[in-house]
Amino acid sequence: MSIVNFEDKLAAANRAYSAALDSIREQPPGTYTLFTLVDGAPGGTSANVGYLDPTSPLGVLGRGESKVFSDALALGATYDMEVVYKAHRLDRRDVEHDTSGRVARMLSSFVADASLLVDERIWDLLLGNTLAGVDGVSLLNDSHPYGEAGATWDNLTTDALSHASFRAGIAAMRNTKRYDGRPFAVNPTHLFVGPDLESTALEVTGADRAFNVTSAGAFDGGASVVAAAVQANVMAGRVTPVVVPWITDAQEWLLMDLSKSSKPFYAQVGAIFEQMPDVNDSVVRRSDVFEYAINCDLIAGPGAPQLIYGRLDS
């Protein structure tokens, strides 16, 4: 086989690899875009995320009175940049003896999987729940500061997902108060679960529920059953369930309000850039392996804790 033919094959593999990245280069895909405030690309090696919470109560201006102005509660956190990547080695013989385009298809498949690197990393950070957010504690925490009248407040539960815990979570989020006692007006819109809780999530968010009925007309788990009845779910359609592969713990679930301009998570996401062998480099052409990688500069961390509630076991 001639060197020219080998160069052509390597070049063709590189073109397929680069073309597969074109549609996602500027905006890596994933469910993180639902709950993350993406604030452009990193402008440095870290980002200071500031948060101002207005604390002014509603006032009524009477004749001859002056307005009373209150200062905003200023919070902030600094998150460092990291480079996230996925890397793959390709054997020279696979390129040299490829007669069917198998290498190009494999590289396209690698890109399809690796393109979720930002989604995977942001979920790692969220589920790990170790980064201190703008109020100085982790995103989900039993003791968030700056609650009503300076009290602490809680957005972390140990309850398994059920009809009762789902309703309790919604109530907890809707009752979240600012420092001055005014409500945050939170309204949960999405329920995130892993594959193990998919059926439970669908049940608590939408499906009517069948119950066994005894001869006395009472709901029953099994004994003395004479009929079945359906009880309407009053919470049907209340939120949208989202099943996420990165939630691998069978007990973890998260309620979020994604209707606000603020979001539960914050990120600066750079464009994806690729690494691939240089077909014009004679040293590279003589290598036994060719290295391909996709990389992304990322700054990410907790956002507004009032917009999330749930269970994390990690």
Coordinates of N, CA and C in Angstrom, one line a residue, residues 78-295:
T78 N -16.4 31.8 44.0 CA -15.4 31.7 42.9 C -15.2 30.3 42.5
Y79 N -15.4 30.1 41.2 CA -15.2 28.7 40.7 C -14.0 28.7 39.7
D80 N -13.2 27.7 39.8 CA -12.0 27.6 38.9 C -12.3 26.8 37.6
M81 N -11.6 27.2 36.6 CA -11.7 26.5 35.3 C -11.0 25.2 35.3
E82 N -11.6 24.2 34.6 CA -11.0 22.9 34.4 C -11.2 22.6 32.9
V83 N -10.3 21.7 32.5 CA -10.4 21.2 31.1 C -11.0 19.8 31.2
V84 N -12.2 19.6 30.6 CA -12.8 18.2 30.5 C -12.5 17.7 29.1
Y85 N -12.3 16.4 29.1 CA -11.9 15.8 27.8 C -12.3 14.3 27.7
K86 N -12.4 13.8 26.5 CA -12.5 12.4 26.2 C -11.5 12.1 25.2
A87 N -10.8 11.0 25.3 CA -9.6 10.7 24.5 C -9.7 9.2 24.0
H88 N -9.3 9.0 22.8 CA -9.4 7.6 22.2 C -8.1 7.4 21.3
R89 N -7.6 6.2 21.4 CA -6.5 5.8 20.5 C -6.9 4.9 19.4
L90 N -6.4 5.1 18.2 CA -6.7 4.3 17.1 C -5.5 3.6 16.5
D91 N -5.5 2.3 16.4 CA -4.4 1.6 15.9 C -4.1 1.9 14.4
R92 N -2.8 2.1 14.1 CA -2.5 2.5 12.7 C -3.0 1.4 11.7
R93 N -3.0 0.1 12.1 CA -3.4 -0.9 11.2 C -4.9 -0.8 10.8
D94 N -5.7 -0.3 11.8 CA -7.1 -0.1 11.5 C -7.3 0.9 10.4
V95 N -6.5 1.9 10.4 CA -6.5 2.9 9.3 C -6.0 2.4 8.0
E96 N -4.8 1.8 8.1 CA -4.1 1.3 6.9 C -4.9 0.3 6.1
H97 N -5.6 -0.6 6.8 CA -6.3 -1.7 6.2 C -7.8 -1.5 6.1
D98 N -8.3 -0.3 6.4 CA -9.7 0.0 6.3 C -10.2 0.1 4.8
T99 N -11.0 -0.7 4.4 CA -11.5 -0.7 3.0 C -13.0 -0.4 3.0
S100 N -13.7 -0.2 4.1 CA -15.1 0.0 4.2 C -15.6 1.3 4.8
G101 N -14.7 2.1 5.3 CA -15.1 3.3 6.0 C -15.4 3.1 7.5
R102 N -15.0 1.9 8.0 CA -15.2 1.5 9.4 C -14.6 2.5 10.3
V103 N -13.4 3.0 10.0 CA -12.7 3.9 10.9 C -13.5 5.2 11.1
A104 N -14.0 5.8 10.0 CA -14.7 7.0 10.0 C -16.0 6.8 10.8
R105 N -16.7 5.7 10.7 CA -17.9 5.5 11.4 C -17.6 5.3 12.9
M106 N -16.4 4.7 13.3 CA -16.1 4.5 14.7 C -15.8 5.9 15.3
L107 N -15.1 6.8 14.5 CA -14.8 8.1 15.1 C -16.0 8.9 15.3
S108 N -17.0 8.8 14.3 CA -18.2 9.5 14.5 C -19.0 9.0 15.7
S109 N -18.9 7.7 16.0 CA -19.6 7.1 17.2 C -18.9 7.6 18.4
F110 N -17.6 7.7 18.4 CA -16.8 8.2 19.5 C -17.2 9.7 19.8
V111 N -17.4 10.5 18.8 CA -17.8 11.9 19.0 C -19.2 11.9 19.6
A112 N -20.1 11.1 19.1 CA -21.5 11.1 19.6 C -21.5 10.8 21.1
D113 N -20.7 9.9 21.5 CA -20.6 9.6 23.0 C -19.9 10.7 23.8
A114 N -18.7 11.1 23.2 CA -17.9 12.0 23.9 C -18.5 13.4 24.0
S115 N -19.4 13.7 23.1 CA -20.0 15.1 23.0 C -20.8 15.4 24.3
L116 N -21.1 14.4 25.1 CA -21.8 14.7 26.4 C -20.9 14.9 27.5
L117 N -19.6 15.2 27.2 CA -18.6 15.4 28.3 C -19.0 16.5 29.3
V118 N -19.5 17.6 28.7 CA -19.9 18.7 29.6 C -21.1 18.3 30.5
D119 N -22.1 17.7 29.8 CA -23.3 17.2 30.6 C -22.9 16.3 31.7
E120 N -22.0 15.3 31.4 CA -21.5 14.4 32.4 C -20.8 15.1 33.5
R121 N -19.9 16.0 33.2 CA -19.2 16.7 34.3 C -20.0 17.6 35.2
I122 N -21.0 18.3 34.6 CA -21.8 19.2 35.4 C -22.7 18.3 36.3
W123 N -23.2 17.2 35.8 CA -24.0 16.3 36.7 C -23.1 15.7 37.8
D124 N -21.8 15.4 37.4 CA -20.9 14.9 38.5 C -20.7 16.0 39.6
L125 N -20.6 17.2 39.2 CA -20.5 18.3 40.2 C -21.7 18.5 41.0
L126 N -22.9 18.4 40.4 CA -24.2 18.6 41.1 C -24.4 17.5 42.1
L127 N -24.3 16.2 41.6 CA -24.5 15.1 42.4 C -23.5 14.9 43.5
G128 N -22.2 15.3 43.2 CA -21.2 15.2 44.3 C -21.5 16.1 45.4
N129 N -22.1 17.3 45.1 CA -22.6 18.3 46.1 C -21.5 18.7 47.1
T130 N -20.3 18.9 46.6 CA -19.2 19.3 47.5 C -18.8 20.7 47.4
L131 N -19.1 21.4 46.2 CA -18.7 22.7 46.0 C -19.5 23.7 46.8
A132 N -18.9 24.7 47.5 CA -19.6 25.7 48.2 C -20.1 26.7 47.2
G133 N -21.4 27.0 47.3 CA -22.1 27.9 46.4 C -22.0 29.4 46.9
V134 N -22.9 30.2 46.4 CA -22.9 31.6 46.7 C -23.2 32.0 48.1
D135 N -23.8 31.1 48.9 CA -24.1 31.3 50.3 C -23.2 30.6 51.2
G136 N -22.1 30.0 50.6 CA -21.0 29.5 51.4 C -21.2 28.0 51.8
V137 N -22.3 27.4 51.4 CA -22.5 25.9 51.7 C -22.8 25.2 50.3
S138 N -22.9 23.9 50.4 CA -23.2 23.2 49.2 C -24.6 23.5 48.7
L139 N -24.8 23.1 47.4 CA -26.1 23.5 46.7 C -27.3 22.9 47.5
L140 N -27.2 21.6 47.8 CA -28.3 21.0 48.6 C -27.7 20.8 50.0
N141 N -28.4 21.4 51.0 CA -27.8 21.4 52.3 C -28.9 21.6 53.4
D142 N -28.6 21.0 54.6 CA -29.6 21.1 55.7 C -29.6 22.4 56.4
S143 N -28.5 23.3 56.1 CA -28.4 24.5 56.9 C -27.9 25.6 56.0
H144 N -28.7 26.0 55.0 CA -28.5 27.2 54.2 C -28.7 28.4 55.1
P145 N -27.7 29.4 55.0 CA -27.9 30.6 55.8 C -28.9 31.6 55.0
Y146 N -29.1 32.8 55.7 CA -29.8 33.9 55.1 C -31.3 33.5 54.8
G147 N -31.9 32.7 55.7 CA -33.3 32.4 55.6 C -34.1 33.5 56.3
E148 N -35.3 33.3 56.5 CA -36.2 34.3 57.0 C -35.7 34.8 58.4
A149 N -35.5 36.1 58.6 CA -35.0 36.7 59.8 C -33.7 36.1 60.3
G150 N -32.9 35.7 59.3 CA -31.5 35.2 59.6 C -31.5 33.7 60.0
A151 N -32.6 33.0 59.9 CA -32.6 31.6 60.2 C -32.0 30.8 59.1
T152 N -31.6 29.5 59.4 CA -31.2 28.6 58.4 C -32.4 27.9 57.7
W153 N -32.2 27.4 56.5 CA -33.3 26.7 55.9 C -32.7 25.5 55.1
D154 N -33.6 24.6 54.7 CA -33.2 23.3 54.2 C -33.8 23.0 52.9
N155 N -33.0 22.4 52.0 CA -33.5 21.9 50.7 C -33.0 20.5 50.4
L156 N -32.6 19.8 51.4 CA -32.1 18.4 51.3 C -33.0 17.5 52.1
T157 N -33.5 16.4 51.5 CA -34.3 15.5 52.2 C -33.7 14.1 52.2
T158 N -34.2 13.3 53.1 CA -33.8 11.9 53.1 C -34.9 11.0 52.7
D159 N -36.0 11.5 52.3 CA -37.2 10.7 52.0 C -37.1 10.1 50.6
A160 N -37.6 8.9 50.4 CA -37.7 8.3 49.1 C -38.7 9.0 48.3
L161 N -38.6 8.9 47.0 CA -39.6 9.5 46.1 C -40.9 8.8 46.2
S162 N -42.0 9.5 46.5 CA -43.3 9.0 46.7 C -44.3 10.1 46.4
H163 N -45.6 9.8 46.4 CA -46.6 10.9 46.3 C -46.4 11.9 47.4
A164 N -46.2 11.3 48.6 CA -46.1 12.2 49.8 C -44.9 13.1 49.8
S165 N -43.7 12.5 49.5 CA -42.5 13.3 49.5 C -42.5 14.3 48.3
F166 N -43.1 13.9 47.2 CA -43.2 14.8 46.1 C -44.0 16.0 46.4
R167 N -45.1 15.8 47.1 CA -45.9 17.0 47.5 C -45.2 17.8 48.6
A168 N -44.5 17.1 49.5 CA -43.8 17.8 50.5 C -42.7 18.7 49.9
G169 N -42.0 18.2 48.9 CA -41.0 18.9 48.2 C -41.5 20.2 47.6
I170 N -42.6 20.0 46.9 CA -43.2 21.2 46.2 C -43.6 22.3 47.3
A171 N -44.2 21.8 48.4 CA -44.6 22.7 49.4 C -43.3 23.4 50.0
A172 N -42.3 22.7 50.3 CA -41.1 23.3 50.8 C -40.5 24.3 49.9
M173 N -40.4 24.1 48.6 CA -39.9 25.0 47.7 C -40.8 26.3 47.6
R174 N -42.1 26.1 47.6 CA -43.0 27.2 47.5 C -43.0 28.1 48.7
N175 N -42.6 27.5 49.9 CA -42.6 28.2 51.1 C -41.3 28.9 51.4
T176 N -40.3 28.8 50.6 CA -39.0 29.4 50.8 C -39.1 30.9 50.9
K177 N -38.5 31.4 51.9 CA -38.6 32.9 52.2 C -37.3 33.6 52.1
R178 N -37.3 34.8 51.7 CA -36.1 35.7 51.7 C -35.8 36.1 53.2
Y179 N -34.6 36.8 53.3 CA -34.1 37.2 54.6 C -35.2 38.1 55.3
D180 N -35.9 38.9 54.5 CA -36.9 39.8 55.1 C -38.3 39.2 55.2
G181 N -38.4 37.9 55.0 CA -39.7 37.2 55.1 C -40.5 37.1 53.9
R182 N -40.2 37.8 52.8 CA -41.0 37.8 51.6 C -40.7 36.5 50.9
P183 N -41.7 35.9 50.2 CA -41.5 34.6 49.5 C -40.6 34.8 48.3
F184 N -39.9 33.7 47.9 CA -39.2 33.7 46.7 C -40.0 33.5 45.4
A185 N -41.3 33.1 45.7 CA -42.2 32.8 44.6 C -41.7 31.7 43.7
V186 N -41.1 30.6 44.3 CA -40.6 29.5 43.6 C -41.8 28.6 43.2
N187 N -41.7 28.0 42.0 CA -42.7 27.2 41.5 C -42.1 26.0 40.7
P188 N -41.9 24.8 41.3 CA -41.2 23.7 40.7 C -41.8 23.4 39.3
T189 N -40.9 23.1 38.4 CA -41.3 22.8 37.0 C -40.8 21.4 36.5
H190 N -39.7 20.9 37.1 CA -39.2 19.6 36.6 C -38.7 18.7 37.7
L191 N -38.9 17.4 37.5 CA -38.4 16.4 38.4 C -37.4 15.5 37.7
F192 N -36.2 15.5 38.2 CA -35.1 14.8 37.6 C -34.8 13.5 38.4
V193 N -34.8 12.4 37.7 CA -34.5 11.1 38.4 C -33.6 10.2 37.5
G194 N -33.1 9.2 38.0 CA -32.3 8.2 37.2 C -33.2 7.1 36.7
P195 N -32.7 6.2 35.9 CA -33.5 5.1 35.3 C -34.3 4.3 36.3
D196 N -33.7 4.1 37.5 CA -34.4 3.2 38.5 C -35.7 3.9 39.0
L197 N -35.8 5.2 39.0 CA -37.0 5.8 39.5 C -37.9 6.4 38.4
E198 N -37.7 5.9 37.2 CA -38.5 6.4 36.1 C -40.0 6.2 36.3
S199 N -40.4 4.9 36.6 CA -41.8 4.6 36.7 C -42.4 5.3 37.9
T200 N -41.6 5.5 39.0 CA -42.1 6.2 40.2 C -42.4 7.7 39.8
A201 N -41.4 8.3 39.1 CA -41.6 9.7 38.7 C -42.8 9.9 37.8
L202 N -43.0 8.9 36.8 CA -44.2 9.0 36.0 C -45.5 8.9 36.8
E203 N -45.4 8.0 37.8 CA -46.6 7.8 38.6 C -46.9 9.1 39.4
V204 N -45.9 9.7 40.1 CA -46.2 10.8 41.0 C -46.5 12.1 40.2
T205 N -46.1 12.2 39.0 CA -46.3 13.4 38.2 C -47.4 13.3 37.2
G206 N -48.0 12.1 37.0 CA -49.0 12.1 35.9 C -50.1 11.1 36.0
A207 N -49.7 9.9 36.3 CA -50.6 8.7 36.1 C -51.6 8.7 37.2
D208 N -52.9 8.3 36.9 CA -53.9 8.0 37.9 C -53.4 6.6 38.5
R209 N -53.9 6.3 39.7 CA -53.4 5.2 40.4 C -54.5 4.2 40.7
A210 N -54.3 2.9 40.4 CA -55.3 1.9 40.7 C -55.1 1.4 42.1
F211 N -56.2 1.2 42.8 CA -56.2 0.6 44.2 C -57.1 -0.6 44.3
N212 N -56.7 -1.6 45.1 CA -57.6 -2.6 45.4 C -58.7 -2.2 46.4
V213 N -59.9 -2.6 46.3 CA -61.0 -2.2 47.2 C -61.6 -3.4 47.8
T214 N -61.8 -3.3 49.2 CA -62.5 -4.4 49.9 C -64.0 -4.3 49.8
S215 N -64.7 -5.3 50.4 CA -66.1 -5.3 50.3 C -66.7 -4.2 51.2
A216 N -65.9 -3.6 52.1 CA -66.3 -2.5 52.9 C -66.1 -1.2 52.2
G217 N -65.5 -1.2 51.0 CA -65.3 0.0 50.2 C -64.0 0.7 50.6
A218 N -63.1 0.0 51.3 CA -61.9 0.7 51.7 C -60.7 0.2 50.8
F219 N -59.7 1.0 50.6 CA -58.5 0.6 49.9 C -57.8 -0.4 50.7
D220 N -57.2 -1.4 49.9 CA -56.6 -2.6 50.6 C -55.4 -3.0 49.8
G221 N -54.4 -3.5 50.5 CA -53.2 -4.0 49.9 C -53.3 -5.3 49.2
G222 N -54.2 -6.2 49.7 CA -54.3 -7.5 49.1 C -55.4 -8.4 49.6
A223 N -55.6 -8.4 50.9 CA -56.6 -9.3 51.5 C -58.0 -8.8 51.3
S224 N -58.9 -9.7 51.1 CA -60.4 -9.4 51.0 C -60.7 -8.5 49.8
V225 N -59.9 -8.6 48.8 CA -60.2 -7.7 47.6 C -61.3 -8.2 46.8
V226 N -62.3 -7.2 46.5 CA -63.4 -7.6 45.7 C -63.5 -6.8 44.4
A227 N -62.7 -5.7 44.3 CA -62.8 -4.9 43.1 C -61.5 -4.0 43.0
A228 N -61.4 -3.2 42.0 CA -60.4 -2.2 41.8 C -61.0 -0.9 41.5
A229 N -60.3 0.2 41.9 CA -60.8 1.5 41.6 C -59.6 2.4 41.3
V230 N -59.8 3.5 40.6 CA -58.8 4.4 40.1 C -58.9 5.7 40.9
Q231 N -57.9 6.2 41.5 CA -57.9 7.4 42.2 C -57.1 8.5 41.4
A232 N -57.8 9.6 41.0 CA -57.1 10.6 40.2 C -56.0 11.2 41.0
N233 N -54.9 11.5 40.2 CA -53.7 12.1 40.8 C -53.9 13.6 40.7
V234 N -54.1 14.3 41.8 CA -54.3 15.8 41.7 C -53.1 16.5 41.3
M235 N -51.9 15.9 41.3 CA -50.7 16.5 40.9 C -50.3 16.2 39.5
A236 N -51.2 15.6 38.8 CA -50.9 15.2 37.4 C -50.6 16.5 36.5
G237 N -49.5 16.4 35.8 CA -49.1 17.5 35.0 C -48.4 18.6 35.7
R238 N -48.2 18.5 37.0 CA -47.7 19.6 37.8 C -46.3 19.9 37.4
V239 N -45.4 18.9 37.2 CA -44.1 19.1 36.7 C -43.7 18.2 35.6
T240 N -42.6 18.4 34.9 CA -42.2 17.5 33.8 C -41.1 16.6 34.4
P241 N -41.3 15.3 34.3 CA -40.3 14.3 34.7 C -39.2 14.2 33.6
V242 N -37.9 14.2 34.1 CA -36.8 14.0 33.2 C -35.9 12.9 33.7
V243 N -35.6 11.9 32.9 CA -34.8 10.7 33.3 C -33.4 11.0 32.8
V244 N -32.4 10.9 33.7 CA -31.0 11.3 33.4 C -30.1 10.1 33.7
P245 N -29.3 9.7 32.7 CA -28.5 8.5 32.9 C -27.4 8.7 34.0
W246 N -27.0 9.9 34.2 CA -26.0 10.2 35.2 C -26.4 10.0 36.6
I247 N -27.7 10.0 36.9 CA -28.2 9.7 38.2 C -28.3 8.2 38.4
T248 N -27.3 7.6 39.0 CA -27.2 6.1 39.0 C -27.6 5.6 40.4
D249 N -27.8 6.5 41.4 CA -28.3 6.0 42.7 C -29.8 5.9 42.6
A250 N -30.3 4.7 43.0 CA -31.7 4.4 42.9 C -32.6 5.2 43.8
Q251 N -32.0 6.0 44.7 CA -32.8 6.7 45.6 C -32.8 8.2 45.4
E252 N -32.0 8.7 44.5 CA -31.8 10.2 44.4 C -32.8 10.8 43.4
W253 N -33.4 11.9 43.8 CA -34.3 12.6 42.9 C -34.2 14.1 43.2
L254 N -34.5 15.0 42.2 CA -34.3 16.4 42.4 C -35.5 17.1 41.8
L255 N -36.1 18.0 42.5 CA -37.1 18.9 42.0 C -36.4 20.3 41.7
M256 N -36.8 20.9 40.6 CA -36.2 22.2 40.2 C -37.2 23.1 39.6
D257 N -37.0 24.4 39.9 CA -37.8 25.4 39.2 C -36.9 26.0 38.2
L258 N -37.3 25.8 36.9 CA -36.5 26.2 35.8 C -37.2 27.4 35.0
S259 N -38.2 28.0 35.7 CA -38.9 29.1 35.0 C -38.3 30.4 35.2
K260 N -37.3 30.5 36.0 CA -36.7 31.8 36.4 C -35.4 32.1 35.5
S261 N -35.0 33.4 35.5 CA -33.8 33.7 34.7 C -32.6 33.2 35.5
S262 N -32.6 33.1 36.8 CA -31.6 32.4 37.6 C -31.8 30.9 37.4
K263 N -30.8 30.1 37.7 CA -30.9 28.7 37.6 C -30.2 28.0 38.8
P264 N -30.5 26.7 39.0 CA -29.8 26.0 40.2 C -28.3 25.8 40.0
F265 N -27.8 25.9 38.7 CA -26.4 25.7 38.5 C -25.9 26.9 37.6
Y266 N -24.6 27.1 37.6 CA -24.0 28.2 36.8 C -22.8 27.6 36.1
A267 N -22.6 28.0 34.8 CA -21.4 27.5 34.1 C -21.0 28.5 33.0
Q268 N -19.7 28.5 32.7 CA -19.1 29.1 31.5 C -18.6 28.0 30.7
V269 N -19.0 27.8 29.5 CA -18.7 26.7 28.7 C -18.0 27.1 27.4
G270 N -16.7 26.6 27.2 CA -16.0 27.0 26.0 C -16.4 26.1 24.9
A271 N -16.0 26.5 23.7 CA -16.3 25.7 22.5 C -15.4 24.4 22.5
I272 N -16.0 23.3 22.0 CA -15.3 22.1 21.9 C -14.2 22.2 20.9
F273 N -13.0 21.8 21.2 CA -11.9 21.7 20.2 C -11.3 20.4 20.2
E274 N -10.9 19.9 19.0 CA -10.5 18.6 18.8 C -9.0 18.4 18.7
Q275 N -8.5 17.3 19.1 CA -7.1 16.9 18.9 C -7.1 15.7 17.9
M276 N -6.3 15.7 16.9 CA -6.2 14.6 15.9 C -4.8 14.6 15.3
P277 N -4.4 13.5 14.7 CA -3.1 13.4 14.2 C -2.9 14.2 12.9
D278 N -1.7 14.8 12.8 CA -1.4 15.6 11.6 C -0.9 14.7 10.5
V279 N -1.7 14.7 9.5 CA -1.4 13.8 8.3 C -0.2 14.2 7.6
N280 N 0.3 15.5 7.8 CA 1.5 15.9 7.1 C 2.7 15.7 7.9
D281 N 2.6 15.2 9.1 CA 3.8 15.0 10.0 C 4.3 13.6 9.7
S282 N 5.5 13.4 9.2 CA 6.0 12.1 8.9 C 6.2 11.3 10.1
V283 N 6.5 11.9 11.3 CA 6.7 11.2 12.5 C 5.4 10.6 13.0
V284 N 4.3 11.4 12.8 CA 3.0 10.9 13.2 C 2.6 9.7 12.3
R285 N 2.9 9.8 11.0 CA 2.5 8.8 10.1 C 3.2 7.5 10.4
R286 N 4.3 7.5 11.0 CA 5.1 6.3 11.3 C 4.7 5.7 12.7
S287 N 3.7 6.4 13.4 CA 3.3 5.9 14.7 C 2.4 4.7 14.6
D288 N 2.5 3.9 15.6 CA 1.6 2.7 15.6 C 0.2 3.0 16.1
V289 N 0.0 4.2 16.8 CA -1.3 4.6 17.3 C -1.5 6.1 16.9
F290 N -2.8 6.4 16.7 CA -3.1 7.8 16.5 C -4.1 8.2 17.6
E291 N -3.9 9.4 18.1 CA -4.6 9.9 19.2 C -5.6 10.9 18.9
Y292 N -6.9 10.7 19.3 CA -8.0 11.6 19.0 C -8.6 12.0 20.4
A293 N -8.9 13.3 20.5 CA -9.5 13.7 21.8 C -10.4 14.9 21.5
I294 N -11.5 15.1 22.3 CA -12.2 16.3 22.3 C -12.1 17.0 23.7
N295 N -11.9 18.3 23.7 CA -11.6 19.0 24.9 C -12.6 20.2 25.1

